[in-house]
PDB file of C-alpha atoms in Angstrom:
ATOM      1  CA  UNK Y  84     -75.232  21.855 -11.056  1.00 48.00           C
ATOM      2  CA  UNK Y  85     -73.129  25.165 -10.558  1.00 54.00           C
ATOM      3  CA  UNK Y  86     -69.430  25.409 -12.075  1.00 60.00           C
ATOM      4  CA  UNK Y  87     -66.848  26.711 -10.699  1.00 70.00           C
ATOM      5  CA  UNK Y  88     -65.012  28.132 -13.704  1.00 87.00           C
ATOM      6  CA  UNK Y  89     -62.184  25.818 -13.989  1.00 90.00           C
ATOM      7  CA  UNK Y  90     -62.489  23.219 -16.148  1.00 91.00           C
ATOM      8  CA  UNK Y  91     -60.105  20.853 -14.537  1.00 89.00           C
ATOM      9  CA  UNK Y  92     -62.231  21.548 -10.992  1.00 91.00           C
ATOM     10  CA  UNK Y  93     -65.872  20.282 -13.184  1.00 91.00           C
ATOM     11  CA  UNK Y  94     -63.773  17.584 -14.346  1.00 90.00           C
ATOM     12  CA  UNK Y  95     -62.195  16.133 -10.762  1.00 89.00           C
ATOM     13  CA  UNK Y  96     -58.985  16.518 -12.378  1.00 89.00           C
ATOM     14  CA  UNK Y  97     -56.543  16.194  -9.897  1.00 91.00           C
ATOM     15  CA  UNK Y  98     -54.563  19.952  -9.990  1.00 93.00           C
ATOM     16  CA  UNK Y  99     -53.221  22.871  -8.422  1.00 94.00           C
ATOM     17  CA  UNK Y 100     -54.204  26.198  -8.425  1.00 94.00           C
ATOM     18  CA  UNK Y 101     -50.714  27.533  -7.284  1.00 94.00           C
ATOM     19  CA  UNK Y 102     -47.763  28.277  -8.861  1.00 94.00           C
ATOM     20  CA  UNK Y 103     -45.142  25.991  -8.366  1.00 93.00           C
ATOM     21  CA  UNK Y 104     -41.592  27.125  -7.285  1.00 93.00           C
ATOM     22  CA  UNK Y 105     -38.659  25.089  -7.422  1.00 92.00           C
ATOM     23  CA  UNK Y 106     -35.487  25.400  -5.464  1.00 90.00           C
ATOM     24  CA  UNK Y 107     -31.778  24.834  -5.588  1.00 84.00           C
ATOM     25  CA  UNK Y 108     -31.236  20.961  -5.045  1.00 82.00           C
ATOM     26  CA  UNK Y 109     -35.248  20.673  -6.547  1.00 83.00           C
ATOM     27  CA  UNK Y 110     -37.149  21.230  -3.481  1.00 88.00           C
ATOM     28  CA  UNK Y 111     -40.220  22.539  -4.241  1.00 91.00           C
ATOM     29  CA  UNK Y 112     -42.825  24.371  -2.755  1.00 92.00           C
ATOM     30  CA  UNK Y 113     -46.321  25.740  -3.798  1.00 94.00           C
ATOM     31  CA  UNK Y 114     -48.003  29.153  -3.417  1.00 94.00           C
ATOM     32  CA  UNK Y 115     -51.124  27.352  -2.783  1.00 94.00           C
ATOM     33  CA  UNK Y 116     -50.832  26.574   1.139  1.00 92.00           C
ATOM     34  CA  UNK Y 117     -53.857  24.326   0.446  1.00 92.00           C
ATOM     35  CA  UNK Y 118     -51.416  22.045  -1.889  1.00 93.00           C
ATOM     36  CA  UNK Y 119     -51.353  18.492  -0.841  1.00 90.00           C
ATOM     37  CA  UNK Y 120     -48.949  17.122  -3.311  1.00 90.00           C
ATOM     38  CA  UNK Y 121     -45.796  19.382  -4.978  1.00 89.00           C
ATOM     39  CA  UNK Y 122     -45.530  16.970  -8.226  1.00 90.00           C
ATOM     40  CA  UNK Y 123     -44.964  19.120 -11.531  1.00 90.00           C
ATOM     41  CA  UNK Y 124     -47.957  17.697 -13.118  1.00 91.00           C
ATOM     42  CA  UNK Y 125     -50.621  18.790 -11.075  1.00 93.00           C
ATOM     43  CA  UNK Y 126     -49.435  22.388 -11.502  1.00 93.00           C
ATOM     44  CA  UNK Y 127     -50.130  24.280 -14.669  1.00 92.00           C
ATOM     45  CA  UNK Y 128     -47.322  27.378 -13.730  1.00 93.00           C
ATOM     46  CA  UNK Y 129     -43.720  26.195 -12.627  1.00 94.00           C
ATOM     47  CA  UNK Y 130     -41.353  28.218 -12.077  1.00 93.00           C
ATOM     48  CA  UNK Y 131     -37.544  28.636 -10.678  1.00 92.00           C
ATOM     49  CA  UNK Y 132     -36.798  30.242  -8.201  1.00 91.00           C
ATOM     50  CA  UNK Y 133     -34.184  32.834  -9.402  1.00 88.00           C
ATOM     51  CA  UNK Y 134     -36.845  33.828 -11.755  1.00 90.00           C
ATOM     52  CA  UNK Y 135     -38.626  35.227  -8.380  1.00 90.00           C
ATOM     53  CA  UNK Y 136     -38.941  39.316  -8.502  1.00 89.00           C
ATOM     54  CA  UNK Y 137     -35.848  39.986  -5.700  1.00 87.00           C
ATOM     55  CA  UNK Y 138     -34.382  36.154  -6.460  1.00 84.00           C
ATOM     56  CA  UNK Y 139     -34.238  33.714  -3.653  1.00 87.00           C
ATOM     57  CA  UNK Y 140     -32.315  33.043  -1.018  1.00 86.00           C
ATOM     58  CA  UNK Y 141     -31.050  29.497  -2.244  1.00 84.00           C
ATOM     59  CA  UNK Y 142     -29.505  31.098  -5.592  1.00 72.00           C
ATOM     60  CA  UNK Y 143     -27.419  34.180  -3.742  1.00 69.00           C
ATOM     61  CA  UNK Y 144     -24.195  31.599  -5.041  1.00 64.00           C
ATOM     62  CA  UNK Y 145     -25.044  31.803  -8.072  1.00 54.00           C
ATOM     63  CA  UNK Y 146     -24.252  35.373  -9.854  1.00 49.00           C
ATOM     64  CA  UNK Y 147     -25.442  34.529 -13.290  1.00 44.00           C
ATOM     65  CA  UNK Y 148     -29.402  34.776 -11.635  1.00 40.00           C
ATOM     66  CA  UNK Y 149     -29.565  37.464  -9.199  1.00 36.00           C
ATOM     67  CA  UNK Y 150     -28.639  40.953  -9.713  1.00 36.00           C
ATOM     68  CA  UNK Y 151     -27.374  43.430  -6.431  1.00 33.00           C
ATOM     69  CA  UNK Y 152     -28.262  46.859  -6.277  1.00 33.00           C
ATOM     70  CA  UNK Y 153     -26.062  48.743  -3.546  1.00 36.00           C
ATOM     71  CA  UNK Y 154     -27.372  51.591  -2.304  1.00 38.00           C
ATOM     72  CA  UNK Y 155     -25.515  53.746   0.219  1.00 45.00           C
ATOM     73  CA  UNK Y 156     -27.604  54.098   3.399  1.00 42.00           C
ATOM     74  CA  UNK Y 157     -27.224  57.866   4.027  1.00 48.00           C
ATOM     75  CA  UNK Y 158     -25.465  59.125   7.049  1.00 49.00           C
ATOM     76  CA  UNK Y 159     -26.527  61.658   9.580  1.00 52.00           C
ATOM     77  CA  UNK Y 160     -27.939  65.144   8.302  1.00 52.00           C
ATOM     78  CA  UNK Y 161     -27.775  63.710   4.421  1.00 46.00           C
ATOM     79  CA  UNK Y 162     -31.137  63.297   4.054  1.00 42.00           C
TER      80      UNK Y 162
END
């Protein structure tokens, strides 16, 4: 009988692969498009979603989790 490396996988454990990302308003969503069920338990990584590199979209409220960089596009003949 072969293994598959995972431990949880040999043992029908009922888990997650993907990282687990939750929202504003907790809506969650896995990076595991193969996911069948978003509950925190059956994912070993959870994270928030202003922790994302770049933020999220549902935190640009928030200032205290998202940081702006402006950068001035450059005009003609400044390049």
């Amino acid at each position: 009988m072969g293994t598959t490396g995972c431990s949880s996988c040999d043992s029908a454990f009922d888990h997650c692969h993907g990282t687990l990302i939750v929202h504003a308003g907790r809506i969650s969503e896995c990076t595991d498009e193969l996911c069948i069920d978003p509950a925190h338990a059956r994912h070993a990584f959870v994270i928030d979603c202003g922790d994302l590199a770049g933020g999220c979209r549902c935190t640009e409220g928030d200032g205290t989790r998202r940081r702006v960089f402006a950068v001035p596009y450059p005009g003609r003949g400044e390049l």
